[in-house]
XYZ file of C-alpha atoms in Angstrom:
544
model
C -0.003 0.280 0.162
C 1.482 3.637 -1.086
C 1.808 6.073 1.343
C -0.884 8.086 -0.363
C -3.538 5.349 -0.564
C -5.837 7.024 2.109
C -6.079 10.202 0.008
C -6.385 8.733 -3.309
C -9.077 6.542 -2.066
C -11.218 9.355 -0.625
C -10.724 11.456 -4.155
C -12.534 8.843 -5.706
C -15.696 9.314 -3.767
C -17.861 11.633 -5.423
C -21.217 10.199 -4.425
C -20.967 11.138 -0.524
C -23.416 13.969 0.654
C -21.862 17.207 1.260
C -21.489 18.112 4.765
C -23.523 20.584 6.562
C -23.597 23.313 9.077
C -20.610 23.139 11.526
C -19.141 19.786 9.981
C -18.452 21.720 6.458
C -16.194 24.248 8.463
C -12.519 24.011 7.894
C -10.507 26.473 10.444
C -7.094 26.711 10.281
C -3.997 28.793 10.606
C -0.795 29.336 8.370
C 2.323 29.106 10.667
C 6.080 29.536 9.595
C 9.227 31.330 10.081
C 9.608 34.905 8.560
C 10.130 34.424 4.873
C 9.275 31.137 4.328
C 6.324 32.335 1.809
C 3.670 31.944 4.270
C 1.687 35.048 2.907
C 2.374 34.192 -0.606
C 0.617 30.972 -0.201
C -2.246 32.464 1.909
C -2.636 34.626 -1.158
C -2.605 31.533 -3.386
C -5.063 29.966 -1.510
C -7.565 32.377 -1.787
C -6.957 32.406 -5.128
C -7.540 28.575 -5.672
C -10.869 29.298 -3.462
C -12.423 32.034 -5.633
C -11.805 34.241 -3.121
C -9.535 36.749 -5.293
C -8.825 37.372 -8.867
C -5.107 38.594 -8.534
C -3.077 37.502 -5.876
C -0.688 40.343 -4.993
C 3.331 39.292 -4.557
C 4.755 40.325 -1.309
C 7.591 42.859 -2.117
C 6.512 43.168 -5.834
C 8.559 46.157 -7.115
C 7.557 48.153 -9.754
C 4.077 47.619 -9.054
C 0.938 48.678 -7.404
C 0.000 44.972 -6.140
C 0.418 44.110 -2.386
C -0.564 41.063 -0.485
C -4.182 41.551 0.328
C -3.872 39.742 3.573
C -1.458 42.669 4.855
C -3.401 45.583 4.750
C -1.172 47.619 7.223
C 1.144 50.104 5.639
C 4.067 48.951 7.865
C 3.080 45.530 6.668
C 3.119 46.752 2.841
C 6.122 48.846 3.287
C 8.261 45.621 4.713
C 6.671 43.250 3.402
C 6.123 41.174 6.507
C 2.834 40.213 8.778
C 2.754 42.133 11.837
C -1.069 41.140 12.828
C -3.315 37.848 12.338
C -5.752 38.339 9.142
C -9.029 36.468 8.954
C -10.144 35.264 5.554
C -13.436 33.301 4.788
C -14.045 31.812 1.474
C -16.072 28.413 0.230
C -15.252 25.744 -2.401
C -17.128 22.580 -3.118
C -19.181 22.863 -0.285
C -17.031 23.288 2.444
C -16.724 27.017 4.418
C -12.663 27.596 4.928
C -11.846 30.161 7.774
C -8.305 30.762 7.248
C -6.052 32.593 9.640
C -2.776 34.106 8.409
C -0.862 34.876 11.654
C 2.798 36.894 12.052
C 5.657 34.727 11.494
C 7.795 37.395 13.529
C 8.750 35.813 16.854
C 7.947 39.621 18.160
C 4.250 38.852 17.136
C 4.131 35.610 18.955
C 1.534 36.400 21.452
C -1.052 37.326 18.659
C -0.276 34.210 16.916
C -0.661 32.372 20.167
C -4.079 33.511 20.513
C -5.081 32.909 17.077
C -4.099 29.342 17.374
C -6.612 29.070 20.212
C -9.484 29.781 17.344
C -8.337 27.129 14.851
C -8.716 23.571 14.721
C -6.115 22.492 12.306
C -2.682 24.365 10.995
C -0.471 24.383 7.444
C 3.023 24.443 8.385
C 5.331 26.183 5.920
C 8.749 25.133 5.214
C 11.406 26.487 3.269
C 13.079 23.785 1.416
C 16.620 25.349 1.469
C 16.552 26.372 5.283
C 14.122 23.544 6.845
C 13.007 23.715 10.439
C 13.494 27.121 11.433
C 13.525 28.600 15.147
C 10.106 30.447 15.018
C 8.600 27.346 12.708
C 9.629 25.010 15.959
C 8.104 27.411 18.561
C 4.782 27.730 16.826
C 5.057 23.843 16.399
C 5.099 23.428 19.885
C 2.523 25.312 20.509
C 0.353 23.528 18.338
C 1.282 20.382 19.979
C 0.234 21.597 23.319
C -3.231 22.455 21.724
C -3.348 19.068 20.085
C -3.662 20.995 16.951
C -2.820 18.448 13.735
C -0.624 19.943 10.993
C -0.343 19.546 7.373
C 3.456 20.601 5.818
C 3.702 22.655 3.187
C 7.610 22.345 1.777
C 8.195 25.871 -0.193
C 10.330 26.811 -2.972
C 11.214 23.944 -4.484
C 11.547 25.999 -8.016
C 14.694 27.008 -6.249
C 17.940 25.852 -5.065
C 17.350 23.801 -1.586
C 17.870 20.555 0.178
C 16.795 17.404 -1.245
C 13.355 16.380 -0.734
C 14.749 13.655 1.734
C 16.793 15.775 3.973
C 13.604 17.837 4.332
C 11.912 14.974 5.254
C 13.996 13.528 7.462
C 14.221 16.889 9.711
C 10.642 17.113 10.042
C 10.346 13.411 11.391
C 13.542 13.896 13.566
C 13.250 17.570 14.783
C 9.370 17.740 15.461
C 8.901 13.701 16.454
C 6.252 13.488 13.754
C 5.584 10.565 11.106
C 5.937 12.180 7.577
C 3.606 10.844 4.586
C 4.764 12.253 1.196
C 1.753 13.564 -0.736
C 2.963 15.584 -3.603
C 6.690 14.895 -4.781
C 8.861 17.398 -6.594
C 9.973 16.719 -10.234
C 13.621 17.891 -10.178
C 14.287 20.866 -7.770
C 15.959 24.629 -8.394
C 17.136 24.908 -11.894
C 16.219 21.465 -12.873
C 12.555 21.625 -11.728
C 9.652 20.840 -13.911
C 6.639 20.252 -11.921
C 5.243 18.322 -9.158
C 3.612 14.716 -9.095
C 0.633 14.142 -6.581
C 1.215 10.128 -5.212
C -2.262 10.509 -4.374
C -3.946 11.064 -7.650
C -0.981 10.306 -9.908
C -1.580 13.635 -11.532
C 1.340 15.655 -12.960
C 1.569 19.175 -12.334
C 3.734 21.335 -14.757
C 3.926 24.685 -16.794
C 2.956 24.664 -20.604
C 4.749 27.693 -21.177
C 8.465 26.588 -19.904
C 9.972 24.405 -17.370
C 9.910 26.696 -13.825
C 7.077 28.332 -15.142
C 3.623 29.006 -13.232
C 1.757 26.029 -13.118
C -1.053 25.972 -15.288
C -1.551 22.619 -16.287
C -2.764 19.286 -14.422
C -2.451 15.693 -16.303
C -3.924 12.505 -15.444
C -1.071 9.798 -15.377
C -1.499 6.066 -14.928
C 1.731 5.992 -12.393
C 4.971 7.231 -12.209
C 6.080 4.933 -15.079
C 3.503 6.576 -17.658
C 5.509 6.544 -20.888
C 3.724 10.018 -21.326
C 6.226 11.345 -18.636
C 9.119 10.491 -20.916
C 8.040 12.965 -23.597
C 7.701 15.811 -20.963
C 10.438 15.454 -18.745
C 14.185 15.452 -19.649
C 15.664 12.123 -19.063
C 18.214 12.697 -16.022
C 15.217 14.792 -14.018
C 12.811 11.987 -14.690
C 15.043 8.846 -13.826
C 15.614 10.710 -10.619
C 12.035 11.434 -9.944
C 10.971 7.618 -10.624
C 13.808 6.292 -8.137
C 12.833 9.137 -5.492
C 9.278 8.743 -5.658
C 9.325 4.929 -5.468
C 11.506 5.200 -2.317
C 9.312 7.573 -0.719
C 6.249 5.726 -1.179
C 8.083 2.573 0.567
C 10.064 4.411 2.870
C 7.652 6.674 4.752
C 4.609 6.120 6.650
C 1.133 5.222 4.885
C -1.384 8.350 5.469
C -3.310 7.400 8.182
C -6.374 10.213 8.321
C -6.844 9.359 12.271
C -3.221 9.611 13.246
C -3.176 13.112 11.361
C -6.293 14.531 13.387
C -4.514 13.233 16.571
C -1.330 15.058 15.813
C 0.943 11.653 15.365
C 1.380 12.580 11.854
C 1.921 15.241 8.796
C 1.049 14.764 5.580
C 3.864 16.414 3.633
C 3.120 18.464 0.142
C 6.009 19.755 -1.709
C 5.408 23.087 -3.942
C 5.966 26.734 -4.881
C 3.270 29.227 -3.553
C 4.755 31.722 -5.842
C 4.296 29.368 -8.864
C 0.804 27.807 -7.998
C 2.555 24.316 -7.469
C 0.765 22.180 -5.242
C -1.728 24.965 -3.941
C -4.797 22.917 -4.938
C -3.766 19.815 -3.754
C -3.196 21.094 -0.384
C -6.444 22.738 -0.199
C -7.905 19.629 -1.300
C -6.264 17.699 1.686
C -7.412 20.419 4.286
C -11.004 19.787 2.903
C -11.081 15.758 3.035
C -8.995 15.319 6.146
C -8.570 18.418 8.553
C -10.867 18.065 11.450
C -14.017 20.050 11.680
C -14.717 22.308 14.555
C -13.720 20.420 17.870
C -14.725 21.143 21.687
C -13.257 24.157 23.237
C -12.410 24.278 26.801
C -14.516 26.331 29.331
C -14.603 26.925 33.240
C -17.496 24.095 32.786
C -15.699 21.853 30.738
C -15.478 21.270 27.389
C -18.122 22.535 24.769
C -19.640 20.398 22.187
C -19.717 22.057 18.743
C -22.953 19.652 18.015
C -24.301 21.588 21.214
C -27.767 23.582 20.006
C -27.337 26.834 21.689
C -24.735 29.580 20.790
C -21.468 29.992 22.152
C -18.592 32.277 20.920
C -15.233 33.857 22.344
C -13.046 36.858 21.512
C -9.800 35.864 20.496
C -8.826 39.245 19.085
C -9.803 43.175 18.661
C -8.608 44.946 15.688
C -8.612 48.920 15.746
C -8.776 51.014 12.582
C -9.023 48.307 10.088
C -10.940 51.506 8.296
C -9.089 54.565 9.249
C -11.886 56.558 7.903
C -14.215 55.319 10.286
C -12.219 54.782 13.223
C -13.744 51.106 13.666
C -13.033 48.431 16.222
C -14.097 44.961 15.223
C -13.835 42.005 17.496
C -12.295 38.733 16.118
C -15.001 35.977 17.071
C -14.670 31.944 16.918
C -18.103 30.405 17.065
C -17.963 27.134 19.738
C -21.300 25.740 19.458
C -24.641 26.427 17.835
C -26.249 28.375 14.893
C -26.244 32.065 14.894
C -28.483 34.402 12.863
C -28.068 37.776 12.195
C -29.971 39.891 14.795
C -29.643 37.488 17.707
C -29.065 38.675 21.614
C -26.294 37.092 23.025
C -25.281 37.398 26.547
C -22.254 39.253 27.232
C -21.105 37.019 30.217
C -18.537 39.595 31.678
C -21.238 42.090 31.807
C -24.164 40.273 31.964
C -25.963 42.013 29.440
C -27.569 41.284 26.345
C -25.702 41.869 23.129
C -27.601 42.445 20.189
C -25.429 41.075 16.861
C -27.087 43.254 14.152
C -23.611 43.888 11.804
C -21.587 40.580 11.982
C -19.248 40.485 9.208
C -17.199 37.971 7.154
C -13.783 39.174 6.575
C -11.324 39.474 3.099
C -8.815 41.671 4.448
C -10.760 45.087 4.030
C -12.979 43.741 2.099
C -16.290 42.789 4.240
C -19.509 40.802 3.642
C -22.630 40.894 5.806
C -22.908 37.558 8.039
C -26.482 36.464 7.810
C -25.672 33.130 9.936
C -22.520 31.362 11.557
C -21.698 27.881 12.873
C -19.450 26.305 15.113
C -15.984 26.836 13.568
C -16.891 30.110 11.937
C -14.942 33.489 12.571
C -16.779 36.346 12.372
C -16.117 40.347 13.093
C -18.396 42.261 15.486
C -18.296 46.113 15.163
C -18.241 47.350 18.665
C -17.316 50.608 20.417
C -15.256 49.277 23.432
C -18.011 46.996 24.747
C -16.373 43.533 23.568
C -12.459 42.856 24.471
C -10.338 39.740 24.231
C -11.117 36.881 26.429
C -15.105 37.824 26.399
C -17.841 35.080 25.794
C -20.867 35.363 24.195
C -23.372 32.729 24.971
C -27.291 32.196 24.449
C -27.758 32.862 28.228
C -25.795 30.314 29.763
C -22.875 31.315 32.341
C -19.733 30.234 31.453
C -16.269 31.667 30.066
C -13.996 30.194 27.608
C -10.793 29.316 28.593
C -6.832 29.296 27.622
C -6.448 32.712 26.080
C -3.330 33.849 27.946
C -1.341 37.169 27.996
C 2.389 37.142 28.688
C 4.775 38.867 30.478
C 6.608 41.374 28.108
C 10.243 40.915 27.562
C 10.985 44.500 26.593
C 9.718 47.746 28.594
C 9.704 51.186 27.520
C 8.344 54.630 28.568
C 6.370 56.362 26.311
C 7.636 59.785 25.447
C 5.053 62.065 23.583
C 6.603 64.473 21.089
C 3.723 67.275 21.361
C 1.992 67.577 24.969
C -0.836 69.073 23.584
C -1.526 65.329 21.974
C -2.043 63.882 25.338
C -5.804 62.707 24.930
C -5.052 61.446 21.566
C -1.983 59.358 23.215
C -3.997 58.277 26.196
C -7.099 57.063 23.476
C -4.322 55.170 21.189
C -2.483 53.302 24.271
C -6.187 52.068 25.181
C -7.049 50.828 21.789
C -3.725 49.134 20.817
C -3.464 47.759 24.299
C -6.968 46.166 23.717
C -5.792 44.537 20.351
C -3.449 43.072 22.491
C -0.293 44.558 20.392
C 1.290 46.094 23.666
C 0.497 45.936 27.296
C 0.580 49.417 28.752
C 1.299 50.009 32.374
C 0.829 53.038 34.788
C 3.014 53.272 37.660
C 1.897 54.153 40.944
C 4.473 56.689 41.306
C 5.040 59.054 37.890
C 2.722 59.792 35.221
C 4.556 58.624 31.813
C 2.966 54.800 30.817
C 5.351 52.218 30.352
C 4.648 49.775 27.423
C 5.914 46.357 27.498
C 6.143 44.409 24.405
C 7.551 40.844 23.412
C 9.906 42.001 20.806
C 11.253 45.170 19.928
C 10.121 45.459 16.425
C 6.237 45.570 18.170
C 7.585 49.013 19.363
C 8.081 50.064 15.448
C 4.535 48.709 14.705
C 3.497 50.862 17.855
C 5.221 54.243 16.845
C 3.968 53.588 13.170
C 0.738 53.102 14.143
C 0.115 55.850 16.489
C 1.310 58.134 13.793
C -0.640 57.254 10.845
C -3.817 56.257 12.993
C -3.956 58.681 15.499
C -1.987 61.554 14.261
C 0.536 61.679 17.262
C 4.366 61.405 17.234
C 5.866 59.444 20.069
C 9.272 58.156 21.154
C 10.571 55.715 23.287
C 13.074 55.978 26.509
C 14.710 53.289 28.481
C 13.314 52.385 32.151
C 15.120 50.338 34.633
C 12.606 47.365 34.487
C 13.472 44.150 32.945
C 9.843 42.487 32.517
C 6.446 42.569 34.406
C 4.719 40.039 36.593
C 0.938 40.006 37.957
C 0.962 40.211 41.447
C -1.775 38.623 44.147
C -2.799 36.621 46.902
C -5.528 35.577 48.982
C -4.438 37.860 51.793
C -5.559 41.108 50.754
C -3.575 42.802 53.749
C -0.413 41.393 52.452
C -0.929 42.310 48.831
C -1.427 45.630 49.915
C 1.578 46.004 52.350
C 3.851 44.537 49.436
C 2.606 47.263 47.202
C 3.116 49.974 50.137
C 6.758 48.922 50.333
C 7.358 48.915 46.469
C 5.475 51.955 45.504
C 8.526 52.241 42.796
C 8.001 49.453 41.441
C 4.420 48.569 41.184
C 2.366 49.689 38.583
C -1.458 48.743 37.311
C -2.526 47.205 34.130
C -5.480 48.469 32.162
C -7.651 46.362 33.911
C -6.366 47.874 37.110
C -4.501 44.763 38.345
C -1.361 45.173 40.154
C 1.781 44.756 38.452
C 5.522 43.974 39.914
C 8.320 45.596 37.781
C 11.419 44.098 38.599
C 14.891 45.321 37.549
C 16.304 41.795 37.044
C 16.041 38.649 38.098
C 17.551 38.606 41.095
C 15.286 41.080 42.559
C 12.231 39.018 41.271
C 13.714 35.986 43.044
C 14.215 38.148 46.257
C 10.403 39.166 46.017
C 9.516 35.955 46.105
C 11.450 34.351 48.737
C 10.562 37.391 50.978
C 6.818 37.006 50.393
C 5.686 33.340 49.803
C 2.308 34.406 50.422
C 2.018 36.292 46.869
C 1.765 34.663 43.268
C 4.210 36.424 41.016
C 2.767 35.184 37.866
C 4.357 35.546 34.302
C 1.118 34.598 32.313
C -2.597 35.811 33.130
C -5.936 34.428 31.817
C -7.388 37.058 29.577
C -10.827 37.248 30.805
C -11.897 40.955 31.203
C -13.043 42.301 34.140
């Protein structure tokens, strides 16, 4: 039995009824190290799904096109993703909710929260570089959350390591069984196309070798004589040897093992040249899990539950700078939502009428008439919804698992024009609510302190405040190295600690006390002297 047998068998089943409701949803993220081709792949998946008519290449020079999932000015100018995008499209009866995440480690907190809202992921690997540091970190997050992964080995049209080296590294570095599904026919200067081992289809360019994929030809197998007339002998001989070894030497595809996170199907291709994008989307549609149960403080919430429930995993301000909008990204976990429903906003205990929910395609929006478990929609609001909020059809429980991490870089905000204080306050409140930065107000002193995971976030913060709030800011160093949320069951001991350390205590945006140590030694000393206090590196994002 070949490694691709399961997929091939499934591909032949055309008479099975199309899934409906939540069973027809595939909510997935794309994760990778920067520059592995994640945003380009996102564009091409949208193109394959019919969501757009033209994909804009990232960093395209001499053109006005830009990646449509990167809508901020800083993303377009630097050719990187710095915020998560949500895009919904349909193909062959399946509704795809695609979440494009930042690849840069400085934005890992946004990525982590986004991964709480997905049921599977596509891991993009550059064949020349293999498993890079950020890819490994994001994979570990997926493993912690039992998120199954499909691997897309990108850029086979460029010189890189052999397909076997890439497969072996994935297997050894990530401790995953690998099952090849689409194999390259040559690589780099010898690249002539890709071969789908599951369906015996040959993908190639009818214009020239190495050109964009525009033709798919059905073959009887890797020994089909038709290939001899299409591929140079030295390339074809090597491909046939490699494909045979790949089929026999790696794991047989097992859908259940994949969904349990023990096996990853591997698709070799080139997002830029449109190779294997359709095949990747087909695997997501047929084998990626539909919406799964979500954790809550009252136990797992089953997607088959009839009552509506959802949680906010992201808030984005100023997606449309002309309207100063604020949109909450909401992942539905159960029930059948219909536009106009009143949902219980658990944090406030008040009903919330959802009259204008929207489906996203980056800056383009469509009114959402309904949503099922797995769907991600936007709810425009003016500060009512915050990250970590739960919406239900009446029940009082909250979804869990959305953390906020202690910052690793701390800076004092310097306002260049003191007459813009009101705008600065609004900007910091909005962007802290998004999760871009954490904002602390010292008990003693008037200047805000911002905390971020990495320094690139500071560049984004300054850029967005300038562009969206017309306010110039700078940053000054502070003696603090990090922050820890402090709490204690004994309110008196907590108050005593705060009174004795006023110079090193601040409040976060929810008025929770935060200890700001100058270094590891000071943090250890504070812990040893105050065994009844907790110094938390993370906190659950449950707005109060």
